PDB file of C-alpha atoms in Angstrom:
ATOM      1  CA  MET N   1       5.624  -7.781  -7.354  1.00 51.00           C
ATOM      2  CA  ALA N   2       2.772  -6.864  -4.982  1.00 65.00           C
ATOM      3  CA  PHE N   3       3.820  -4.102  -2.560  1.00 74.00           C
ATOM      4  CA  SER N   4       7.172  -2.468  -3.159  1.00 75.00           C
ATOM      5  CA  THR N   5      10.071  -3.245  -0.840  1.00 79.00           C
ATOM      6  CA  GLN N   6       9.997   0.368   0.325  1.00 81.00           C
ATOM      7  CA  THR N   7       6.312   0.144   1.288  1.00 85.00           C
ATOM      8  CA  LEU N   8       6.768  -3.179   3.106  1.00 87.00           C
ATOM      9  CA  ASN N   9       9.777  -1.807   4.997  1.00 90.00           C
ATOM     10  CA  ARG N  10       7.680   1.174   6.081  1.00 91.00           C
ATOM     11  CA  ALA N  11       4.947  -1.204   7.221  1.00 92.00           C
ATOM     12  CA  LEU N  12       7.423  -3.380   9.142  1.00 94.00           C
ATOM     13  CA  ASP N  13       8.864  -0.248  10.745  1.00 94.00           C
ATOM     14  CA  ILE N  14       5.374   0.638  12.018  1.00 95.00           C
ATOM     15  CA  VAL N  15       4.959  -2.898  13.415  1.00 94.00           C
ATOM     16  CA  ASN N  16       8.335  -2.552  15.152  1.00 94.00           C
ATOM     17  CA  ARG N  17       7.264   0.785  16.633  1.00 94.00           C
ATOM     18  CA  HIS N  18       4.136  -0.915  18.022  1.00 93.00           C
ATOM     19  CA  LYS N  19       6.374  -3.495  19.674  1.00 93.00           C
ATOM     20  CA  THR N  20       8.711  -0.836  21.084  1.00 93.00           C
ATOM     21  CA  ARG N  21       5.796   1.123  22.540  1.00 93.00           C
ATOM     22  CA  ASN N  22       4.333  -2.001  24.158  1.00 92.00           C
ATOM     23  CA  ILE N  23       7.699  -2.966  25.685  1.00 93.00           C
ATOM     24  CA  SER N  24       8.042   0.568  27.057  1.00 93.00           C
ATOM     25  CA  ASP N  25       4.545   0.269  28.505  1.00 92.00           C
ATOM     26  CA  LEU N  26       5.476  -3.019  30.180  1.00 90.00           C
ATOM     27  CA  ASP N  27       8.651  -1.450  31.594  1.00 91.00           C
ATOM     28  CA  ARG N  28       6.550   1.394  33.010  1.00 91.00           C
ATOM     29  CA  ARG N  29       4.142  -1.044  34.664  1.00 90.00           C
ATOM     30  CA  THR N  30       7.026  -3.114  36.037  1.00 87.00           C
ATOM     31  CA  ALA N  31       8.608   0.002  37.546  1.00 89.00           C
ATOM     32  CA  GLU N  32       5.254   0.858  39.115  1.00 89.00           C
ATOM     33  CA  ILE N  33       5.073  -2.604  40.693  1.00 86.00           C
ATOM     34  CA  TYR N  34       8.628  -2.307  42.080  1.00 86.00           C
ATOM     35  CA  GLU N  35       7.696   1.058  43.544  1.00 88.00           C
ATOM     36  CA  LYS N  36       4.656  -0.401  45.275  1.00 88.00           C
ATOM     37  CA  LYS N  37       6.415  -3.624  46.299  1.00 88.00           C
ATOM     38  CA  PRO N  38      10.147  -2.912  46.881  1.00 87.00           C
ATOM     39  CA  GLU N  39      10.677  -6.470  48.171  1.00 88.00           C
ATOM     40  CA  LEU N  40       9.984  -7.740  44.676  1.00 86.00           C
ATOM     41  CA  LYS N  41      13.397  -6.606  43.412  1.00 84.00           C
ATOM     42  CA  GLU N  42      15.205  -8.864  45.884  1.00 86.00           C
ATOM     43  CA  LEU N  43      12.811 -11.678  45.068  1.00 88.00           C
ATOM     44  CA  ASP N  44      13.456 -11.340  41.348  1.00 85.00           C
ATOM     45  CA  ALA N  45      17.197 -11.320  41.944  1.00 88.00           C
ATOM     46  CA  ARG N  46      16.908 -14.548  43.968  1.00 87.00           C
ATOM     47  CA  ILE N  47      14.714 -16.152  41.289  1.00 87.00           C
ATOM     48  CA  SER N  48      17.302 -15.246  38.647  1.00 88.00           C
ATOM     49  CA  GLU N  49      20.077 -16.695  40.824  1.00 87.00           C
ATOM     50  CA  LEU N  50      18.153 -19.942  41.338  1.00 84.00           C
ATOM     51  CA  GLY N  51      17.437 -20.182  37.631  1.00 84.00           C
ATOM     52  CA  CYS N  52      21.164 -20.157  36.873  1.00 86.00           C
ATOM     53  CA  LYS N  53      21.775 -22.654  39.663  1.00 82.00           C
ATOM     54  CA  LEU N  54      19.113 -24.978  38.260  1.00 81.00           C
ATOM     55  CA  VAL N  55      20.961 -25.107  34.952  1.00 83.00           C
ATOM     56  CA  ARG N  56      24.218 -25.947  36.696  1.00 83.00           C
ATOM     57  CA  VAL N  57      22.823 -28.721  38.898  1.00 80.00           C
ATOM     58  CA  SER N  58      20.946 -30.256  35.981  1.00 78.00           C
ATOM     59  CA  MET N  59      24.278 -30.629  34.192  1.00 79.00           C
ATOM     60  CA  SER N  60      25.884 -32.179  37.304  1.00 74.00           C
ATOM     61  CA  GLN N  61      23.190 -34.890  37.350  1.00 69.00           C
ATOM     62  CA  ASN N  62      22.764 -34.407  41.112  1.00 67.00           C
ATOM     63  CA  THR N  63      19.062 -35.301  41.432  1.00 74.00           C
ATOM     64  CA  GLY N  64      18.794 -34.204  45.074  1.00 75.00           C
ATOM     65  CA  ASP N  65      20.172 -30.701  44.444  1.00 78.00           C
ATOM     66  CA  PHE N  66      18.076 -30.372  41.279  1.00 81.00           C
ATOM     67  CA  GLU N  67      14.799 -31.225  43.029  1.00 83.00           C
ATOM     68  CA  GLN N  68      15.586 -28.983  46.010  1.00 85.00           C
ATOM     69  CA  THR N  69      16.511 -26.024  43.753  1.00 84.00           C
ATOM     70  CA  GLN N  70      13.466 -26.569  41.535  1.00 84.00           C
ATOM     71  CA  ALA N  71      11.137 -26.705  44.564  1.00 87.00           C
ATOM     72  CA  GLU N  72      12.581 -23.467  45.994  1.00 85.00           C
ATOM     73  CA  LEU N  73      12.271 -21.785  42.590  1.00 87.00           C
ATOM     74  CA  GLU N  74       8.639 -22.836  42.251  1.00 88.00           C
ATOM     75  CA  SER N  75       7.894 -21.553  45.743  1.00 89.00           C
ATOM     76  CA  LEU N  76       9.488 -18.159  45.030  1.00 88.00           C
ATOM     77  CA  ASN N  77       7.650 -17.871  41.692  1.00 87.00           C
ATOM     78  CA  SER N  78       4.381 -18.579  43.472  1.00 89.00           C
ATOM     79  CA  THR N  79       5.170 -15.904  46.053  1.00 89.00           C
ATOM     80  CA  ARG N  80       6.096 -13.477  43.289  1.00 86.00           C
ATOM     81  CA  ALA N  81       2.839 -14.151  41.435  1.00 87.00           C
ATOM     82  CA  ASN N  82       0.811 -13.452  44.582  1.00 89.00           C
ATOM     83  CA  ILE N  83       2.670 -10.187  45.225  1.00 87.00           C
ATOM     84  CA  ILE N  84       2.101  -8.996  41.665  1.00 85.00           C
ATOM     85  CA  LYS N  85      -1.557 -10.061  41.783  1.00 86.00           C
ATOM     86  CA  SER N  86      -2.048  -7.942  44.876  1.00 88.00           C
ATOM     87  CA  THR N  87      -0.952  -4.825  42.946  1.00 85.00           C
ATOM     88  CA  LYS N  88      -3.638  -5.441  40.271  1.00 87.00           C
ATOM     89  CA  ILE N  89      -1.084  -4.368  37.636  1.00 85.00           C
ATOM     90  CA  SER N  90      -0.630  -6.604  34.603  1.00 85.00           C
ATOM     91  CA  THR N  91       2.836  -7.882  33.766  1.00 81.00           C
ATOM     92  CA  GLU N  92       1.741  -9.296  30.421  1.00 85.00           C
ATOM     93  CA  LEU N  93       3.298  -7.846  27.271  1.00 88.00           C
ATOM     94  CA  ASN N  94       0.482  -6.428  25.182  1.00 89.00           C
ATOM     95  CA  TYR N  95       0.683  -7.156  21.477  1.00 90.00           C
ATOM     96  CA  HIS N  96      -0.733  -4.926  18.776  1.00 90.00           C
ATOM     97  CA  CYS N  97      -1.025  -8.107  16.682  1.00 92.00           C
ATOM     98  CA  LYS N  98      -1.378 -11.290  18.706  1.00 91.00           C
ATOM     99  CA  ARG N  99      -0.935 -13.444  15.605  1.00 92.00           C
ATOM    100  CA  CYS N 100       2.676 -12.452  14.917  1.00 94.00           C
ATOM    101  CA  LYS N 101       3.379 -10.952  18.359  1.00 92.00           C
ATOM    102  CA  ASP N 102       4.517  -7.759  16.631  1.00 93.00           C
ATOM    103  CA  THR N 103       7.336  -9.445  14.733  1.00 93.00           C
ATOM    104  CA  GLY N 104       5.643  -8.929  11.351  1.00 93.00           C
ATOM    105  CA  TYR N 105       6.092 -12.584  10.404  1.00 94.00           C
ATOM    106  CA  VAL N 106       4.214 -15.855  10.892  1.00 94.00           C
ATOM    107  CA  ASN N 107       6.037 -19.051   9.923  1.00 92.00           C
ATOM    108  CA  GLY N 108       8.485 -17.038   7.838  1.00 91.00           C
ATOM    109  CA  ASN N 109       5.745 -15.232   5.910  1.00 91.00           C
ATOM    110  CA  LEU N 110       4.576 -11.647   6.255  1.00 91.00           C
ATOM    111  CA  CYS N 111       1.742 -11.354   8.738  1.00 93.00           C
ATOM    112  CA  ASP N 112      -1.665 -10.047   7.648  1.00 90.00           C
ATOM    113  CA  CYS N 113      -1.085  -7.026   9.895  1.00 92.00           C
ATOM    114  CA  VAL N 114       1.874  -5.960   7.718  1.00 92.00           C
ATOM    115  CA  ILE N 115      -0.181  -6.326   4.531  1.00 88.00           C
ATOM    116  CA  SER N 116      -3.005  -4.322   6.095  1.00 88.00           C
ATOM    117  CA  ILE N 117      -0.621  -1.511   7.064  1.00 91.00           C
ATOM    118  CA  ALA N 118       0.983  -1.577   3.591  1.00 88.00           C
ATOM    119  CA  LYS N 119      -2.443  -1.171   1.971  1.00 85.00           C
ATOM    120  CA  GLN N 120      -3.146   1.845   4.151  1.00 86.00           C
ATOM    121  CA  LEU N 121       0.256   3.373   3.365  1.00 88.00           C
ATOM    122  CA  VAL N 122      -0.323   3.081  -0.399  1.00 84.00           C
ATOM    123  CA  PHE N 123      -3.814   4.473   0.039  1.00 82.00           C
ATOM    124  CA  GLU N 124      -2.550   7.411   2.105  1.00 85.00           C
ATOM    125  CA  ASP N 125       0.209   8.114  -0.424  1.00 82.00           C
ATOM    126  CA  MET N 126      -2.337   8.287  -3.217  1.00 79.00           C
ATOM    127  CA  LYS N 127      -4.620  10.518  -1.140  1.00 79.00           C
ATOM    128  CA  GLN N 128      -1.828  13.094  -1.178  1.00 77.00           C
ATOM    129  CA  VAL N 129      -2.082  13.197  -4.977  1.00 73.00           C
ATOM    130  CA  MET N 130      -5.741  12.548  -5.777  1.00 75.00           C
ATOM    131  CA  PRO N 131      -9.061  12.096  -3.902  1.00 74.00           C
ATOM    132  CA  ILE N 132      -8.962   8.298  -4.113  1.00 80.00           C
ATOM    133  CA  GLU N 133     -11.246   7.869  -1.094  1.00 79.00           C
ATOM    134  CA  ASN N 134     -14.049   9.612  -3.004  1.00 81.00           C
ATOM    135  CA  SER N 135     -13.563   7.669  -6.235  1.00 86.00           C
ATOM    136  CA  THR N 136     -15.277   4.278  -6.197  1.00 90.00           C
ATOM    137  CA  PHE N 137     -17.341   2.266  -8.637  1.00 92.00           C
ATOM    138  CA  SER N 138     -20.399   2.635  -6.417  1.00 90.00           C
ATOM    139  CA  ASN N 139     -20.420   6.449  -6.586  1.00 89.00           C
ATOM    140  CA  PHE N 140     -19.713   6.687 -10.319  1.00 90.00           C
ATOM    141  CA  ASN N 141     -22.920   8.399 -11.389  1.00 87.00           C
ATOM    142  CA  ILE N 142     -23.973   7.608 -14.958  1.00 88.00           C
ATOM    143  CA  ASP N 143     -26.893  10.025 -14.672  1.00 86.00           C
ATOM    144  CA  TYR N 144     -24.560  12.862 -15.643  1.00 84.00           C
ATOM    145  CA  TYR N 145     -24.202  11.397 -19.129  1.00 86.00           C
ATOM    146  CA  PRO N 146     -26.796  12.358 -21.790  1.00 87.00           C
ATOM    147  CA  ASP N 147     -29.131   9.525 -22.724  1.00 86.00           C
ATOM    148  CA  GLU N 148     -29.455  10.495 -26.357  1.00 86.00           C
ATOM    149  CA  GLU N 149     -27.410   9.937 -29.469  1.00 81.00           C
ATOM    150  CA  ASP N 150     -24.918  12.576 -30.561  1.00 78.00           C
ATOM    151  CA  GLU N 151     -24.210  13.629 -34.139  1.00 77.00           C
ATOM    152  CA  ASN N 152     -22.073  10.501 -34.617  1.00 77.00           C
ATOM    153  CA  GLY N 153     -24.807   8.162 -33.438  1.00 81.00           C
ATOM    154  CA  ASN N 154     -23.196   7.494 -30.035  1.00 83.00           C
ATOM    155  CA  ASN N 155     -25.161   7.440 -26.791  1.00 89.00           C
ATOM    156  CA  PRO N 156     -22.934   8.891 -23.990  1.00 88.00           C
ATOM    157  CA  LYS N 157     -24.849   7.131 -21.191  1.00 90.00           C
ATOM    158  CA  LYS N 158     -24.630   3.720 -22.871  1.00 92.00           C
ATOM    159  CA  VAL N 159     -20.925   4.300 -23.484  1.00 92.00           C
ATOM    160  CA  ALA N 160     -20.442   5.214 -19.812  1.00 92.00           C
ATOM    161  CA  VAL N 161     -22.314   2.077 -18.648  1.00 93.00           C
ATOM    162  CA  SER N 162     -20.193  -0.084 -20.934  1.00 94.00           C
ATOM    163  CA  THR N 163     -16.967   1.601 -19.806  1.00 94.00           C
ATOM    164  CA  LEU N 164     -17.895   1.195 -16.138  1.00 95.00           C
ATOM    165  CA  LYS N 165     -18.437  -2.534 -16.732  1.00 95.00           C
ATOM    166  CA  ILE N 166     -15.054  -2.861 -18.453  1.00 95.00           C
ATOM    167  CA  CYS N 167     -13.290  -1.025 -15.607  1.00 96.00           C
ATOM    168  CA  LYS N 168     -14.968  -3.221 -12.971  1.00 95.00           C
ATOM    169  CA  GLU N 169     -13.875  -6.355 -14.826  1.00 95.00           C
ATOM    170  CA  PHE N 170     -10.356  -4.939 -15.137  1.00 96.00           C
ATOM    171  CA  ALA N 171     -10.196  -4.481 -11.353  1.00 95.00           C
ATOM    172  CA  ASP N 172     -11.880  -7.790 -10.502  1.00 95.00           C
ATOM    173  CA  ASN N 173      -9.583  -9.784 -12.796  1.00 93.00           C
ATOM    174  CA  PHE N 174      -6.393  -8.029 -11.697  1.00 93.00           C
ATOM    175  CA  PRO N 175      -3.613  -9.007 -12.231  1.00 90.00           C
ATOM    176  CA  SER N 176      -4.262  -9.942 -15.826  1.00 89.00           C
ATOM    177  CA  GLY N 177      -1.699  -7.943 -17.800  1.00 90.00           C
ATOM    178  CA  GLN N 178      -4.520  -5.980 -19.445  1.00 93.00           C
ATOM    179  CA  ASN N 179      -4.195  -2.264 -20.230  1.00 96.00           C
ATOM    180  CA  LEU N 180      -6.711   0.542 -20.553  1.00 96.00           C
ATOM    181  CA  LEU N 181      -6.733   3.784 -22.535  1.00 95.00           C
ATOM    182  CA  LEU N 182      -9.468   6.144 -21.330  1.00 95.00           C
ATOM    183  CA  CYS N 183     -10.061   9.023 -23.734  1.00 91.00           C
ATOM    184  CA  GLY N 184     -12.449  11.960 -23.686  1.00 88.00           C
ATOM    185  CA  GLY N 185     -12.745  15.602 -22.766  1.00 85.00           C
ATOM    186  CA  CYS N 186     -12.203  17.147 -19.352  1.00 83.00           C
ATOM    187  CA  GLY N 187     -14.485  16.126 -16.511  1.00 83.00           C
ATOM    188  CA  LEU N 188     -15.919  12.968 -18.062  1.00 86.00           C
ATOM    189  CA  GLY N 189     -14.889  10.530 -15.308  1.00 89.00           C
ATOM    190  CA  LYS N 190     -11.601   9.155 -16.612  1.00 91.00           C
ATOM    191  CA  THR N 191      -9.724   9.905 -13.403  1.00 89.00           C
ATOM    192  CA  HIS N 192     -12.643   8.720 -11.256  1.00 92.00           C
ATOM    193  CA  LEU N 193     -12.682   5.321 -12.969  1.00 94.00           C
ATOM    194  CA  SER N 194      -8.885   5.018 -12.799  1.00 93.00           C
ATOM    195  CA  LEU N 195      -8.917   5.670  -9.055  1.00 92.00           C
ATOM    196  CA  ALA N 196     -11.838   3.278  -8.537  1.00 94.00           C
ATOM    197  CA  ILE N 197      -9.715   0.569 -10.140  1.00 95.00           C
ATOM    198  CA  ALA N 198      -6.780   1.600  -7.927  1.00 92.00           C
ATOM    199  CA  ASN N 199      -8.976   1.217  -4.823  1.00 90.00           C
ATOM    200  CA  THR N 200      -9.765  -2.396  -5.702  1.00 92.00           C
ATOM    201  CA  VAL N 201      -6.203  -3.253  -6.739  1.00 91.00           C
ATOM    202  CA  ILE N 202      -4.697  -1.812  -3.539  1.00 88.00           C
ATOM    203  CA  GLU N 203      -7.233  -3.748  -1.470  1.00 86.00           C
ATOM    204  CA  LYS N 204      -6.047  -6.912  -3.222  1.00 88.00           C
ATOM    205  CA  GLY N 205      -2.518  -6.169  -2.010  1.00 83.00           C
ATOM    206  CA  TYR N 206      -0.856  -4.939  -5.206  1.00 87.00           C
ATOM    207  CA  SER N 207       1.370  -1.916  -5.721  1.00 85.00           C
ATOM    208  CA  VAL N 208      -0.119   1.070  -7.536  1.00 88.00           C
ATOM    209  CA  ILE N 209       1.560   4.224  -8.782  1.00 88.00           C
ATOM    210  CA  TYR N 210      -0.597   7.132  -9.872  1.00 89.00           C
ATOM    211  CA  ASN N 211       0.869  10.251 -11.426  1.00 87.00           C
ATOM    212  CA  SER N 212       0.199  12.789 -14.115  1.00 86.00           C
ATOM    213  CA  ALA N 213       2.250  12.348 -17.276  1.00 85.00           C
ATOM    214  CA  GLN N 214       3.710  15.822 -16.813  1.00 85.00           C
ATOM    215  CA  SER N 215       4.876  15.164 -13.253  1.00 85.00           C
ATOM    216  CA  LEU N 216       6.167  11.665 -13.923  1.00 86.00           C
ATOM    217  CA  ILE N 217       8.136  12.594 -17.050  1.00 85.00           C
ATOM    218  CA  SER N 218       9.635  15.553 -15.179  1.00 85.00           C
ATOM    219  CA  LYS N 219      10.795  13.264 -12.344  1.00 83.00           C
ATOM    220  CA  ILE N 220      12.264  10.662 -14.696  1.00 85.00           C
ATOM    221  CA  THR N 221      14.027  13.327 -16.770  1.00 83.00           C
ATOM    222  CA  LYS N 222      15.567  14.814 -13.639  1.00 81.00           C
ATOM    223  CA  GLU N 223      16.680  11.374 -12.485  1.00 77.00           C
ATOM    224  CA  GLN N 224      18.322  10.627 -15.836  1.00 74.00           C
ATOM    225  CA  PHE N 225      20.380  13.814 -15.805  1.00 73.00           C
ATOM    226  CA  ASP N 226      21.142  13.924 -12.080  1.00 66.00           C
ATOM    227  CA  PHE N 227      23.963  11.400 -11.757  1.00 58.00           C
ATOM    228  CA  SER N 228      24.219  11.983  -8.025  1.00 52.00           C
ATOM    229  CA  SER N 229      20.569  11.052  -7.490  1.00 52.00           C
ATOM    230  CA  ASP N 230      19.933   7.939  -5.422  1.00 49.00           C
ATOM    231  CA  THR N 231      16.254   7.662  -6.390  1.00 53.00           C
ATOM    232  CA  ASP N 232      14.907   4.784  -8.484  1.00 72.00           C
ATOM    233  CA  ILE N 233      11.716   6.317  -9.858  1.00 77.00           C
ATOM    234  CA  THR N 234      12.236   4.752 -13.302  1.00 81.00           C
ATOM    235  CA  ASP N 235      12.605   1.232 -11.924  1.00 81.00           C
ATOM    236  CA  THR N 236       9.613   1.721  -9.644  1.00 81.00           C
ATOM    237  CA  VAL N 237       7.442   2.956 -12.516  1.00 87.00           C
ATOM    238  CA  LEU N 238       8.490   0.094 -14.775  1.00 88.00           C
ATOM    239  CA  ASP N 239       8.025  -2.596 -12.094  1.00 87.00           C
ATOM    240  CA  CYS N 240       4.896  -1.607 -10.112  1.00 87.00           C
ATOM    241  CA  ASP N 241       1.871  -3.880 -10.510  1.00 90.00           C
ATOM    242  CA  LEU N 242      -0.369  -1.098 -11.822  1.00 93.00           C
ATOM    243  CA  LEU N 243       0.702   2.234 -13.279  1.00 94.00           C
ATOM    244  CA  ILE N 244      -1.896   4.949 -13.800  1.00 93.00           C
ATOM    245  CA  LEU N 245      -0.599   7.613 -16.165  1.00 92.00           C
ATOM    246  CA  ASP N 246      -3.030  10.517 -16.032  1.00 90.00           C
ATOM    247  CA  ASP N 247      -3.484  13.341 -18.547  1.00 86.00           C
ATOM    248  CA  LEU N 248      -1.096  12.040 -21.178  1.00 88.00           C
ATOM    249  CA  GLY N 249      -0.440  14.832 -23.671  1.00 80.00           C
ATOM    250  CA  THR N 250      -0.451  17.720 -21.203  1.00 75.00           C
ATOM    251  CA  GLU N 251       3.306  17.558 -20.684  1.00 69.00           C
ATOM    252  CA  PHE N 252       5.773  19.640 -22.717  1.00 67.00           C
ATOM    253  CA  ASN N 253       6.380  17.647 -25.896  1.00 72.00           C
ATOM    254  CA  THR N 254      10.043  16.864 -26.627  1.00 77.00           C
ATOM    255  CA  GLN N 255      12.032  13.965 -28.032  1.00 82.00           C
ATOM    256  CA  ILE N 256      13.032  13.105 -24.472  1.00 83.00           C
ATOM    257  CA  SER N 257       9.441  13.004 -23.223  1.00 82.00           C
ATOM    258  CA  ALA N 258       8.354  10.901 -26.215  1.00 84.00           C
ATOM    259  CA  SER N 259      11.237   8.486 -25.541  1.00 87.00           C
ATOM    260  CA  ILE N 260      10.280   8.205 -21.862  1.00 88.00           C
ATOM    261  CA  VAL N 261       6.617   7.549 -22.702  1.00 88.00           C
ATOM    262  CA  TYR N 262       7.558   4.865 -25.230  1.00 89.00           C
ATOM    263  CA  ASN N 263       9.928   3.198 -22.764  1.00 90.00           C
ATOM    264  CA  ILE N 264       7.228   3.100 -20.076  1.00 91.00           C
ATOM    265  CA  ILE N 265       4.544   1.723 -22.388  1.00 92.00           C
ATOM    266  CA  ASN N 266       6.771  -0.784 -24.179  1.00 93.00           C
ATOM    267  CA  SER N 267       8.649  -2.053 -21.103  1.00 93.00           C
ATOM    268  CA  ARG N 268       5.466  -2.684 -19.142  1.00 93.00           C
ATOM    269  CA  ILE N 269       3.861  -4.495 -22.096  1.00 94.00           C
ATOM    270  CA  LEU N 270       6.901  -6.757 -22.364  1.00 94.00           C
ATOM    271  CA  LYS N 271       6.770  -7.456 -18.620  1.00 93.00           C
ATOM    272  CA  GLY N 272       3.041  -8.193 -18.737  1.00 94.00           C
ATOM    273  CA  LEU N 273       2.284  -5.416 -16.230  1.00 94.00           C
ATOM    274  CA  SER N 274      -0.931  -3.415 -16.433  1.00 95.00           C
ATOM    275  CA  THR N 275      -1.088   0.283 -17.270  1.00 96.00           C
ATOM    276  CA  ILE N 276      -4.002   2.699 -17.386  1.00 96.00           C
ATOM    277  CA  ILE N 277      -3.593   5.834 -19.483  1.00 94.00           C
ATOM    278  CA  SER N 278      -6.074   8.692 -19.493  1.00 92.00           C
ATOM    279  CA  THR N 279      -5.920  11.484 -22.031  1.00 91.00           C
ATOM    280  CA  ASN N 280      -7.981  14.305 -23.497  1.00 89.00           C
ATOM    281  CA  LEU N 281      -6.390  13.618 -26.886  1.00 86.00           C
ATOM    282  CA  THR N 282      -7.628  11.455 -29.740  1.00 83.00           C
ATOM    283  CA  LEU N 283      -5.434   8.748 -31.264  1.00 81.00           C
ATOM    284  CA  LYS N 284      -4.595  11.090 -34.155  1.00 83.00           C
ATOM    285  CA  GLU N 285      -3.553  13.809 -31.709  1.00 85.00           C
ATOM    286  CA  LEU N 286      -1.480  11.309 -29.706  1.00 83.00           C
ATOM    287  CA  GLU N 287       0.297  10.248 -32.877  1.00 80.00           C
ATOM    288  CA  LYS N 288       0.970  13.884 -33.725  1.00 81.00           C
ATOM    289  CA  ASN N 289       2.307  14.619 -30.237  1.00 78.00           C
ATOM    290  CA  TYR N 290       4.433  11.499 -30.018  1.00 78.00           C
ATOM    291  CA  THR N 291       5.148   8.922 -32.716  1.00 78.00           C
ATOM    292  CA  SER N 292       3.229   6.294 -34.652  1.00 83.00           C
ATOM    293  CA  ARG N 293       5.364   3.733 -32.791  1.00 86.00           C
ATOM    294  CA  ILE N 294       3.787   4.698 -29.450  1.00 87.00           C
ATOM    295  CA  VAL N 295       0.245   4.772 -30.841  1.00 88.00           C
ATOM    296  CA  SER N 296       0.820   1.409 -32.535  1.00 89.00           C
ATOM    297  CA  ARG N 297       1.803  -0.184 -29.184  1.00 90.00           C
ATOM    298  CA  ILE N 298      -1.305   1.301 -27.576  1.00 90.00           C
ATOM    299  CA  ILE N 299      -3.673   0.152 -30.338  1.00 90.00           C
ATOM    300  CA  GLY N 300      -2.254  -3.353 -30.247  1.00 91.00           C
ATOM    301  CA  ASN N 301      -2.202  -3.809 -26.468  1.00 94.00           C
ATOM    302  CA  TYR N 302      -4.802  -1.525 -24.861  1.00 94.00           C
ATOM    303  CA  THR N 303      -8.565  -1.648 -24.494  1.00 93.00           C
ATOM    304  CA  MET N 304      -9.630   1.818 -25.642  1.00 93.00           C
ATOM    305  CA  ARG N 305     -12.710   3.650 -24.394  1.00 92.00           C
ATOM    306  CA  LEU N 306     -13.890   7.117 -25.426  1.00 90.00           C
ATOM    307  CA  LEU N 307     -16.126   8.772 -22.841  1.00 90.00           C
ATOM    308  CA  LEU N 308     -18.628  11.276 -24.214  1.00 87.00           C
ATOM    309  CA  GLY N 309     -20.861  13.997 -22.808  1.00 79.00           C
ATOM    310  CA  ASN N 310     -20.518  17.246 -20.875  1.00 76.00           C
ATOM    311  CA  ASP N 311     -18.001  18.264 -18.231  1.00 65.00           C
ATOM    312  CA  ILE N 312     -19.378  16.614 -15.057  1.00 69.00           C
ATOM    313  CA  ARG N 313     -17.411  18.967 -12.801  1.00 66.00           C
ATOM    314  CA  GLN N 314     -19.215  21.927 -14.290  1.00 65.00           C
ATOM    315  CA  LEU N 315     -22.563  20.139 -14.047  1.00 59.00           C
ATOM    316  CA  LYS N 316     -21.957  19.512 -10.338  1.00 61.00           C
ATOM    317  CA  LEU N 317     -21.073  23.159  -9.804  1.00 60.00           C
ATOM    318  CA  LEU N 318     -24.255  24.234 -11.565  1.00 56.00           C
ATOM    319  CA  LYS N 319     -26.266  21.979  -9.275  1.00 56.00           C
TER     320      LYS N 319
END
């Protein structure tokens, strides 16, 4: 799918605005030249008249008239060029993107400038929800995880190193149809890793939707019961290249919410589209909150990682 149609249309609209601004700038410079050199208006009118005449005489096959008209036209164009040069004002149309000349397309394909703008739009949209610009693989600090075994024989730091490696591979290999379930208590880096993956995926030119389970289920529920709504949040969620469903289990638990969650998970698995789910709940708690059917789909189709340790947010505050 790559970027959504809505995002690409927004990007193309920005490219079109660049073109409109540059045309307006050229019009302003042209008006300035006419003001400085009033004789240029008459000259341009004569050049336009001769251009039309040249077409007519070329069709009449009168070689003498054609050569005479062409010579006069060339002479006037030369005079015009000298007049404009004397004003030291450029009459060239400036392009924001010289490759596509602000059309947004090159040989029928979207120009790189459109893709670049689309990436920034997705990035900016996500910044409104979460601090994606501060969440990268390079600043994921494993030093916050204890380097000693807990009562279950697990080493939180080693688990974090392993999970970081898995998340990097997930991002590097995208799109692969793989899914991730990141479990663990609050402040253990689940959201950070999810957003780090999103950074890489967006840079590759794929569509990403990030939302909390509570917010997303609320939006989909409203859409389902609002028959006058013209939104397509459900379709967008089911079709985006990467869906990040944060804090699963924090939403109000109902049959409707469980049905929505199952539909999202199952539909995206069937379509081979990747999903990342983060939750503070264990698999047993997820099964209690939802159904064994949902947990079964997760177990069979998701790579599951349980992050351990202390709340990193609190550790940072203490520092």
